[in-house]
Short mmCIF file of C-alpha atoms in Angstrom, two decimals:
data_model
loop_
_atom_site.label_atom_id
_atom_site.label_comp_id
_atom_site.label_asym_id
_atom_site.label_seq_id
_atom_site.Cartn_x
_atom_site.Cartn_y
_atom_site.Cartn_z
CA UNK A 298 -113.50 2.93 -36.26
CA UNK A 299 -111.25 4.01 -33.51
CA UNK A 300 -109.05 2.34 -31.22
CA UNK A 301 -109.20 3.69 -27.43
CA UNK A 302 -106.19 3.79 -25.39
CA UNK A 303 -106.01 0.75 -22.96
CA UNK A 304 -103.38 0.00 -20.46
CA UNK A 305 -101.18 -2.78 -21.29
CA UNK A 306 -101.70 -5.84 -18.61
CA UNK A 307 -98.83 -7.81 -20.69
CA UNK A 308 -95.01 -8.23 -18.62
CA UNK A 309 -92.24 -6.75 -20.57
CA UNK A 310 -91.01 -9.80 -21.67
CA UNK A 311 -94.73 -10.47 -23.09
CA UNK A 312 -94.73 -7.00 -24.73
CA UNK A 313 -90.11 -7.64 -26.28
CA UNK A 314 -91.76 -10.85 -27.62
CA UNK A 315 -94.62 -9.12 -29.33
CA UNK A 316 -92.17 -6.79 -30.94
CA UNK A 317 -90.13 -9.29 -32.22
CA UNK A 318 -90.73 -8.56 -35.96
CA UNK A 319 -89.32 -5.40 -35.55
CA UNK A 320 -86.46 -5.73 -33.96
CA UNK A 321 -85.68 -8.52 -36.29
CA UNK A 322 -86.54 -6.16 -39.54
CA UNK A 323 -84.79 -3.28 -38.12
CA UNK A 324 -81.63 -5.09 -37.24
CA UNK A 325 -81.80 -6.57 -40.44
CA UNK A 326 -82.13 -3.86 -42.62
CA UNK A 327 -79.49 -1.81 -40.11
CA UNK A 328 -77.30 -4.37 -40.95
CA UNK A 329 -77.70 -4.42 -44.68
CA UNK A 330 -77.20 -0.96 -44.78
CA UNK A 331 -73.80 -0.96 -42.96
CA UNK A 332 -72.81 -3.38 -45.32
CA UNK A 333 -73.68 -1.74 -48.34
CA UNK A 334 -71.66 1.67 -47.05
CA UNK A 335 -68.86 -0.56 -45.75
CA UNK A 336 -69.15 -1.68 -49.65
CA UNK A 337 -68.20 2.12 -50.65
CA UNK A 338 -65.84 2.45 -47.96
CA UNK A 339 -67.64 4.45 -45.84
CA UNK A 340 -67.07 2.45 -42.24
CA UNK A 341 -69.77 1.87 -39.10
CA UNK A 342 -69.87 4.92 -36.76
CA UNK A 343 -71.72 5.28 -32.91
CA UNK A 344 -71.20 9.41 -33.02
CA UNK A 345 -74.42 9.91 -34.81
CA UNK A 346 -75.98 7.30 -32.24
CA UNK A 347 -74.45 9.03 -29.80
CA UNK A 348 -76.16 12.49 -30.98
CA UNK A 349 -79.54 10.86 -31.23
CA UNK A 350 -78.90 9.62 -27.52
CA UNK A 351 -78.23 13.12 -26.27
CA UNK A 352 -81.17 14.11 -27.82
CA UNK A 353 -83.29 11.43 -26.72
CA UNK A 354 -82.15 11.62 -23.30
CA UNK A 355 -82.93 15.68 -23.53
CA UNK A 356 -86.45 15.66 -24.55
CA UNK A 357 -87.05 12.86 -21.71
CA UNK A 358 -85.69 15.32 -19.34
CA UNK A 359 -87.88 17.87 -20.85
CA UNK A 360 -90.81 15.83 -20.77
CA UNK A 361 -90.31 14.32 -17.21
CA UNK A 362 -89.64 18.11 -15.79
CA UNK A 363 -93.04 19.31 -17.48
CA UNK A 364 -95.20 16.28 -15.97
CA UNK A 365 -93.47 16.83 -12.33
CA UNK A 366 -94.57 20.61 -12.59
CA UNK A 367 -98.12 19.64 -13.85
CA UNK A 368 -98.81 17.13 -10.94
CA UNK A 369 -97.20 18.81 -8.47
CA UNK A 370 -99.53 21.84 -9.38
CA UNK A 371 -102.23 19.75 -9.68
CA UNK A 372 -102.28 17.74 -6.57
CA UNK A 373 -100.35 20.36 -3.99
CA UNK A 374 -98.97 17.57 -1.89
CA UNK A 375 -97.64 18.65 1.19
CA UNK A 376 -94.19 16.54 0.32
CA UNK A 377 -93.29 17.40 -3.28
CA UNK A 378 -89.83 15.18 -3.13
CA UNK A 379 -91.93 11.92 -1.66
CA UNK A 380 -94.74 12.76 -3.75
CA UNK A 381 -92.69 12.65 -6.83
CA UNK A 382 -90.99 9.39 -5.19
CA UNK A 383 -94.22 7.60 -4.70
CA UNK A 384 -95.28 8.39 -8.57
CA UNK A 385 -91.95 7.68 -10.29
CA UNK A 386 -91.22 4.60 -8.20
CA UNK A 387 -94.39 2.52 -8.58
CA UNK A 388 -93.70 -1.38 -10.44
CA UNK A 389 -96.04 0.06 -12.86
CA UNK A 390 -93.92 2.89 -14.17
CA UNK A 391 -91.19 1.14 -13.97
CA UNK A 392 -92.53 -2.43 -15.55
CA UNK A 393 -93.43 0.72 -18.78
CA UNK A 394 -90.50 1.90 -18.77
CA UNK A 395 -88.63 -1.27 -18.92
CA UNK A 396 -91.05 -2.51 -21.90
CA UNK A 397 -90.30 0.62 -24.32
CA UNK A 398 -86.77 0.77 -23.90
CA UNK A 399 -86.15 -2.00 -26.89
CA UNK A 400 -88.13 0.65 -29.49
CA UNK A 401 -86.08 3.49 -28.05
CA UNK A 402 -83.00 1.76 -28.91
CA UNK A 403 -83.95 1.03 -32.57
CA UNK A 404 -85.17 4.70 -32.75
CA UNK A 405 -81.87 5.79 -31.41
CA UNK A 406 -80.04 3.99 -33.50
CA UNK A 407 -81.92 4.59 -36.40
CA UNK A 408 -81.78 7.90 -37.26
CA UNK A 409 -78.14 7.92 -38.07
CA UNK A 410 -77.65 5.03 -40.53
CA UNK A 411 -80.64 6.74 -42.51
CA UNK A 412 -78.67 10.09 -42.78
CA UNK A 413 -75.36 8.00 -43.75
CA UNK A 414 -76.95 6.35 -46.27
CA UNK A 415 -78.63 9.78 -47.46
CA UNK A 416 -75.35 11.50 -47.58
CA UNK A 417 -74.01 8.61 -49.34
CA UNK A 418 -76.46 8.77 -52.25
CA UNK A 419 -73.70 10.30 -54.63
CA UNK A 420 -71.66 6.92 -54.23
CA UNK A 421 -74.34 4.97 -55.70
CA UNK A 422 -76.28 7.08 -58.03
CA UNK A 423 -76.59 10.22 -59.60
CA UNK A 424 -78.86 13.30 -59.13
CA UNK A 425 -80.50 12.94 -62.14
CA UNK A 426 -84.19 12.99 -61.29
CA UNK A 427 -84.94 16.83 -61.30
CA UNK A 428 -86.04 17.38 -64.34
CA UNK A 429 -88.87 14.33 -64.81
CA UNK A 430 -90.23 15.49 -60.90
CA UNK A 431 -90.21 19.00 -62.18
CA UNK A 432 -91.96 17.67 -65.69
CA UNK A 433 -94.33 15.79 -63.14
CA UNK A 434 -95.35 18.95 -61.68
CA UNK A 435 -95.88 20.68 -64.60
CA UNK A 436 -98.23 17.84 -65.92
CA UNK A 437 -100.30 17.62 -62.65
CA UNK A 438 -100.76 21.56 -62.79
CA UNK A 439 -101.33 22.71 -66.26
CA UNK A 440 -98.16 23.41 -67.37
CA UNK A 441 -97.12 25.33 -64.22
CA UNK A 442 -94.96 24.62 -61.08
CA UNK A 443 -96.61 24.07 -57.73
CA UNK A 444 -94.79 26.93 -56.15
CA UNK A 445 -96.23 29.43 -58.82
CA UNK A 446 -100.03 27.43 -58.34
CA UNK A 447 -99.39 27.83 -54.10
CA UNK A 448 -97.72 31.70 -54.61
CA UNK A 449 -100.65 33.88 -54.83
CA UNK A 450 -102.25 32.93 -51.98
CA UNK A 451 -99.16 32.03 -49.83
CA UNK A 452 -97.05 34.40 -50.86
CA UNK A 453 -96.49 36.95 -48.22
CA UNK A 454 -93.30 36.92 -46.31
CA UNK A 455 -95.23 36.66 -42.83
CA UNK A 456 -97.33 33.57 -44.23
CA UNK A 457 -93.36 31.85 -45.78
CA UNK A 458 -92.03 32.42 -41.81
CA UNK A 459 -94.75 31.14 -40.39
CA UNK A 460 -95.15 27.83 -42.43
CA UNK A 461 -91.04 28.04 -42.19
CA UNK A 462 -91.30 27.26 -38.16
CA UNK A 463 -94.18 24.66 -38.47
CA UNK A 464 -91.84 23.11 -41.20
CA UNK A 465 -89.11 22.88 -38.51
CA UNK A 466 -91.43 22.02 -35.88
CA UNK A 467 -91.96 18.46 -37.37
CA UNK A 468 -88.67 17.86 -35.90
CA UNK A 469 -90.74 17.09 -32.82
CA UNK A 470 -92.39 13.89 -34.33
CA UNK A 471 -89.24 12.58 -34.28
CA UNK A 472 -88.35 13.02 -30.37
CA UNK A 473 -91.32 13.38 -28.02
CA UNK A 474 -93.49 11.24 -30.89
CA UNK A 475 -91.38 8.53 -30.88
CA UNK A 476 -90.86 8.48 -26.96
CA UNK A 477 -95.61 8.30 -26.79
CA UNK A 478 -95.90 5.48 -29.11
CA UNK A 479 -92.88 3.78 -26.95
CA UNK A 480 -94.10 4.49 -23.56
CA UNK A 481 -97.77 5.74 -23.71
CA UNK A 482 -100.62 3.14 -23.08
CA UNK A 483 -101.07 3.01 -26.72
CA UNK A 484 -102.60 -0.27 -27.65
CA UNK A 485 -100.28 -3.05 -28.67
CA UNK A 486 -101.36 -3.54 -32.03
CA UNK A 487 -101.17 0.15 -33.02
CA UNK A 488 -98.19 0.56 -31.40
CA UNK A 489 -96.37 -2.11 -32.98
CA UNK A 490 -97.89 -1.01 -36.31
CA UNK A 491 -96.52 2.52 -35.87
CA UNK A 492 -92.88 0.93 -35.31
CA UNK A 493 -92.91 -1.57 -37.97
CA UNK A 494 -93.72 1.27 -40.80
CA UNK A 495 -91.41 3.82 -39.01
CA UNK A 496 -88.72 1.52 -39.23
CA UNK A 497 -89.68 0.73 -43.00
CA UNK A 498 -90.58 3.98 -44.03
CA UNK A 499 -86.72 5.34 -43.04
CA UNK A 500 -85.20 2.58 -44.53
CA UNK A 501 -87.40 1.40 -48.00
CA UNK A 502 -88.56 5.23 -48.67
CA UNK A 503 -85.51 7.28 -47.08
CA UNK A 504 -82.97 5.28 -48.12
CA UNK A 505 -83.80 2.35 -51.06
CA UNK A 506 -86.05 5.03 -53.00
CA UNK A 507 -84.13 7.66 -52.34
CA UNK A 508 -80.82 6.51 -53.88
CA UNK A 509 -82.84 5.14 -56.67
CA UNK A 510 -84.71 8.50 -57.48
CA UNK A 511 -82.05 10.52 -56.55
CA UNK A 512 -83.01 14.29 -56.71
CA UNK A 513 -81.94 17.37 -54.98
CA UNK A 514 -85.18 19.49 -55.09
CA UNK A 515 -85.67 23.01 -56.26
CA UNK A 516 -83.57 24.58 -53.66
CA UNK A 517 -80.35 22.82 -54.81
CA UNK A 518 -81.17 22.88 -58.52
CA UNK A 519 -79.20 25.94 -58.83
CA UNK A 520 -76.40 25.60 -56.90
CA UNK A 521 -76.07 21.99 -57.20
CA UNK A 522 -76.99 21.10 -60.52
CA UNK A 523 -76.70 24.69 -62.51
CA UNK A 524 -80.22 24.60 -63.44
CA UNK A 525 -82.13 28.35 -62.97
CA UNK A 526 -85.59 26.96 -63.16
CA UNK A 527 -86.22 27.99 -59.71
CA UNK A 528 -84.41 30.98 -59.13
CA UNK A 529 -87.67 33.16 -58.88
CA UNK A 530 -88.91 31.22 -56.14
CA UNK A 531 -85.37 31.13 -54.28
CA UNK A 532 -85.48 35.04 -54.86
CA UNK A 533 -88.64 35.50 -53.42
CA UNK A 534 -87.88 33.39 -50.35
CA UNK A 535 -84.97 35.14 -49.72
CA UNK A 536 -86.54 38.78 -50.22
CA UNK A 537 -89.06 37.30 -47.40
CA UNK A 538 -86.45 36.52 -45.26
CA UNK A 539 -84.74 40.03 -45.32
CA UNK A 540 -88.10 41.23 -43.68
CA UNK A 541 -89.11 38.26 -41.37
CA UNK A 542 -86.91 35.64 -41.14
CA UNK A 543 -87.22 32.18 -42.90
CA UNK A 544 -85.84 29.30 -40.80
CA UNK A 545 -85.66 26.95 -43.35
CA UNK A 546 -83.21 29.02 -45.60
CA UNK A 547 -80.45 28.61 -42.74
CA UNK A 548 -81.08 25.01 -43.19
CA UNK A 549 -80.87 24.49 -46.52
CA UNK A 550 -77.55 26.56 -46.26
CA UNK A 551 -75.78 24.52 -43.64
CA UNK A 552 -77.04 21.34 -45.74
CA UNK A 553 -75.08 22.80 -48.82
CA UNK A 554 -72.50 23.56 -46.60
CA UNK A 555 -72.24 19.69 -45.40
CA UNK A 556 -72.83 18.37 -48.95
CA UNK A 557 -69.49 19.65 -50.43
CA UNK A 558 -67.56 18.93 -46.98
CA UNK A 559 -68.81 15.39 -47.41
CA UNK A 560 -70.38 15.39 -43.95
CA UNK A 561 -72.65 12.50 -43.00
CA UNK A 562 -73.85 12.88 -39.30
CA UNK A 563 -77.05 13.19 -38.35
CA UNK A 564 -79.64 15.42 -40.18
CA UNK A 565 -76.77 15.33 -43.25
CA UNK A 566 -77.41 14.25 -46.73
CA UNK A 567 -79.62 16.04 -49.51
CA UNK A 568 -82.43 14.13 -51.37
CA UNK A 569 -85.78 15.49 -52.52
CA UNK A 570 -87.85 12.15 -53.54
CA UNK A 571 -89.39 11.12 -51.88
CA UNK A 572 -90.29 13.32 -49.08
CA UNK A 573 -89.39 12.20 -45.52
CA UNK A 574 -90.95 14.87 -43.87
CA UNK A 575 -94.28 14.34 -45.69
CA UNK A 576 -94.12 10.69 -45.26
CA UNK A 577 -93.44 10.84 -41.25
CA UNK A 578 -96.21 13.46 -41.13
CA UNK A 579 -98.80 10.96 -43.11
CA UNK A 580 -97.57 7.89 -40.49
CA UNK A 581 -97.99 10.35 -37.71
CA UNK A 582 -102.15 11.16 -39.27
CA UNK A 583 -102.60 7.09 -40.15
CA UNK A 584 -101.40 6.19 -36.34
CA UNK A 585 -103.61 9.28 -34.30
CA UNK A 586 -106.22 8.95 -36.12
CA UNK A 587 -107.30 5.76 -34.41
CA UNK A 588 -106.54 7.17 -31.06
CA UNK A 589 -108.89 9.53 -31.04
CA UNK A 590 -110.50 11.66 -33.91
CA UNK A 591 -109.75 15.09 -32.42
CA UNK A 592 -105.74 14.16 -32.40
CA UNK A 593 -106.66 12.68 -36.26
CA UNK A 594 -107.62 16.19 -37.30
CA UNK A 595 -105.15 17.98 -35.79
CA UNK A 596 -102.28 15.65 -37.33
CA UNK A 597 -104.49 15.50 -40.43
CA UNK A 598 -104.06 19.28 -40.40
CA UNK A 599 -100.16 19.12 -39.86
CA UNK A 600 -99.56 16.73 -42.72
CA UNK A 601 -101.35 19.11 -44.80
CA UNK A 602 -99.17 21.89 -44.06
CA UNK A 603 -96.01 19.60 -44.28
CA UNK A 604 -96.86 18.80 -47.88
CA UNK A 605 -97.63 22.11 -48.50
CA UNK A 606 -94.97 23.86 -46.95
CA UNK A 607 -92.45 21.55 -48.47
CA UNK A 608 -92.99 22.66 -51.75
CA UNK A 609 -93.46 26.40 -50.78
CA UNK A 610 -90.37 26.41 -48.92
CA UNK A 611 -88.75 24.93 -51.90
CA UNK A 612 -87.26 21.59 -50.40
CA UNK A 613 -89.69 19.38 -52.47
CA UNK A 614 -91.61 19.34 -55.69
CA UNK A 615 -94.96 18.42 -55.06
CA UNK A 616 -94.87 14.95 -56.62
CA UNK A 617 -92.55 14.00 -53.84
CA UNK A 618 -94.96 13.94 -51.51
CA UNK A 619 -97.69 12.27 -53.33
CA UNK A 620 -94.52 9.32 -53.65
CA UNK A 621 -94.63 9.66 -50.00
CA UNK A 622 -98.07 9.51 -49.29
CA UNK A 623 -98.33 5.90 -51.88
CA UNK A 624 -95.52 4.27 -50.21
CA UNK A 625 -96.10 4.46 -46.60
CA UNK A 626 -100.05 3.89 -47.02
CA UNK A 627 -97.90 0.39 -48.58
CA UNK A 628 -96.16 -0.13 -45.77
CA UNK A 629 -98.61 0.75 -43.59
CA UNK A 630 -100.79 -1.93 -44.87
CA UNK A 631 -98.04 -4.30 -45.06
CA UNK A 632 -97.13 -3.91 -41.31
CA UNK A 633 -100.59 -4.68 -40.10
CA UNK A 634 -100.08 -7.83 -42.31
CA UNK A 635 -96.78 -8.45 -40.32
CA UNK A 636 -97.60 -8.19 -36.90
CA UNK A 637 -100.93 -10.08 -37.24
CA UNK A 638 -99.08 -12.49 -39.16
CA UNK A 639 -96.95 -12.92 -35.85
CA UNK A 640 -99.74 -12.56 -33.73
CA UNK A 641 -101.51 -15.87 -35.15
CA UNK A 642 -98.17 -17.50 -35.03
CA UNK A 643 -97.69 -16.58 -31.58
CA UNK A 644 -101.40 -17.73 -30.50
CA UNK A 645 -100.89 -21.07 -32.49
CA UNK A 646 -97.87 -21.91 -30.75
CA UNK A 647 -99.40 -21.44 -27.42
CA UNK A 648 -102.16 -23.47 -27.94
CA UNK A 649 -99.77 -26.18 -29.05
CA UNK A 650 -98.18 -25.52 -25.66
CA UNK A 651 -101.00 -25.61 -23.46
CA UNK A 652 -102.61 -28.97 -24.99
CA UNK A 653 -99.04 -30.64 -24.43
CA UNK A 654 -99.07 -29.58 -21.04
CA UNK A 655 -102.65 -30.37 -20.12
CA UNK A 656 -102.51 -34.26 -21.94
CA UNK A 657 -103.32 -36.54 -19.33
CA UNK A 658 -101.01 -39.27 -18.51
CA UNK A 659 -101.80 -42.82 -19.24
#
């Protein structure tokens, strides 16, 4: 059963309140985590949030210039600068915007503290998870790795680019997908579902699982680890790239690159299990598909390719994802469980109000 998209008739203060549980688990577990690096020595840091702000602010620019050019093209008002005014200056839009800036913030902020805590993985634990995942693997597909299951059909150095840039293109979830559940006239209970497991999702399965199944993934076996067990799939994707090139194999590079420099800004850090790009993609398909069931397929679709692409690309062994996939259909559960859990509380407390205010006097 779907849910439509409805406008929201609650003030922003109605809406902050709403949110409550996850600004209060957010915080929470923001604050644990700078605690537990301050524990390591590795101190609190805004340029990361600072980063994520740039980029933040960007795609709103981006996104405010395309919706300008749309309605000005659609409506050809003979005013373009009051039209625009009149549209961007309503209490309406503003009263939205005001009510989404609280998830923007934790967004903003979160981003970093997840990649310092992923580049920080050596200080707590080592990378000694390879060869079970790759065991995994093996077990789940006959003795074989998924790369040399996915390779005959995927194979082709035009097919590796292409699944390459979609692989990169889920960096977009992250910036305009964040900024529709925030602002859009997505119904309050999905919404706040959506934040609740992105929140946990970053922290429990990017960061807690992470550290405790600490892995590099087939890329960094070699270099990282000294183990050739995927050099034939690293050859291959680098013979692709000499004819078309593969995006992801800059990446990977510059990740090495940050890895012995002991960088930990944003998009820093190497970890293969579980798979944060598979996960985000699943929470993207779990959210849409109760907007509508066209945008279900499509992100249906997308997480498909993620999963696959991850493991083609050679960032993830397939078992990573299917982690992925178990823990945020968890936390997904668990968040509805939160926020109606609040919602009752909420509804109790106001009908406590309103009989103390409507008791006659004597």
């Amino acid at each position: 059963m779907t849910q439509a998209i409805t406008p929201t008739t609650d003030g922003a203060r109605e809406r902050w309140l709403s949110e409550a549980p996850i600004y209060a688990i957010g915080l929470t577990l923001m604050g644990l985590c700078i605690g537990i690096l301050a524990s390591k020595g590795v101190p609190p840091s805004i340029t990361g949030i600072w980063v994520n702000l740039r980029l933040f602010g960007l795609f709103i620019i981006v996104i405010a210039a395309f919706d300008a050019g749309y309605q000005l093209y659609k409506n050809r008002p003979d005013s373009p600068t009051a039209f625009l005014k009149a549209r961007y200056s309503t209490p309406a839009f503003k009263r939205t915007a005001l009510a989404g800036l609280p998830l923007l913030l934790v967004a903003i902020i979160l981003l970093p503290f997840f990649s310092k805590m992923k580049a920080a993985i050596p200080l707590f634990n080592e990378y000694t998870w390879d060869d079970a995942f790759v065991q995994w693997d093996r077990a789940i597909f006959l003795g074989y790795d998924a790369w040399e299951v996915l390779q005959p059909v995927l194979g082709f150095p035009i097919v590796t680019a292409f699944l390459a840039l979609l692989y990169q293109l889920w960096f977009l979830l992250l910036y305009p997908g964040v900024l529709y559940f925030a602002f859009a006239k997505v119904e309050s209970p999905l919404r706040r579902q959506f934040f609740l497991s992105y929140v946990l999702s970053w922290t429990l399965i990017g960061g807690a699982m992470a550290t405790w199944l600490a892995s590099v993934g087939p890329c960094f076996v070699g270099p990282m680890l000294g183990d050739p067990r995927f050099d034939d799939q690293m050859a291959y994707l680098n013979a692709a790239n000499e004819q078309i090139p593969v995006m992801t194999l800059k990446v990977q590079g510059m990740l090495l690159e940050w890895f012995h420099a002991d960088a930990n800004g944003l998009g820093s850090g190497i970890t293969a299990m579980p798979s944060m790009h598979v996960a985000i993609a699943f929470l993207y398909w779990l959210a849409m598909r109760q907007i509508s069931p066209r945008l279900g397929l499509f992100f249906g679709v997308f997480f498909a390719i993620t999963w696959i692409s991850s493991v083609h690309l050679a960032y993830h062994y397939a078992v990573d994802g299917l982690v992925s996939v178990i823990a945020v259909s968890a936390i997904w559960w668990a968040s509805r469980r939160i926020i109606a859990a609040w919602d009752n509380l909420l509804e109790t407390r106001g009908q406590a109000a309103l009989r103390t205010n409507t008791v006659p006097a004597e």
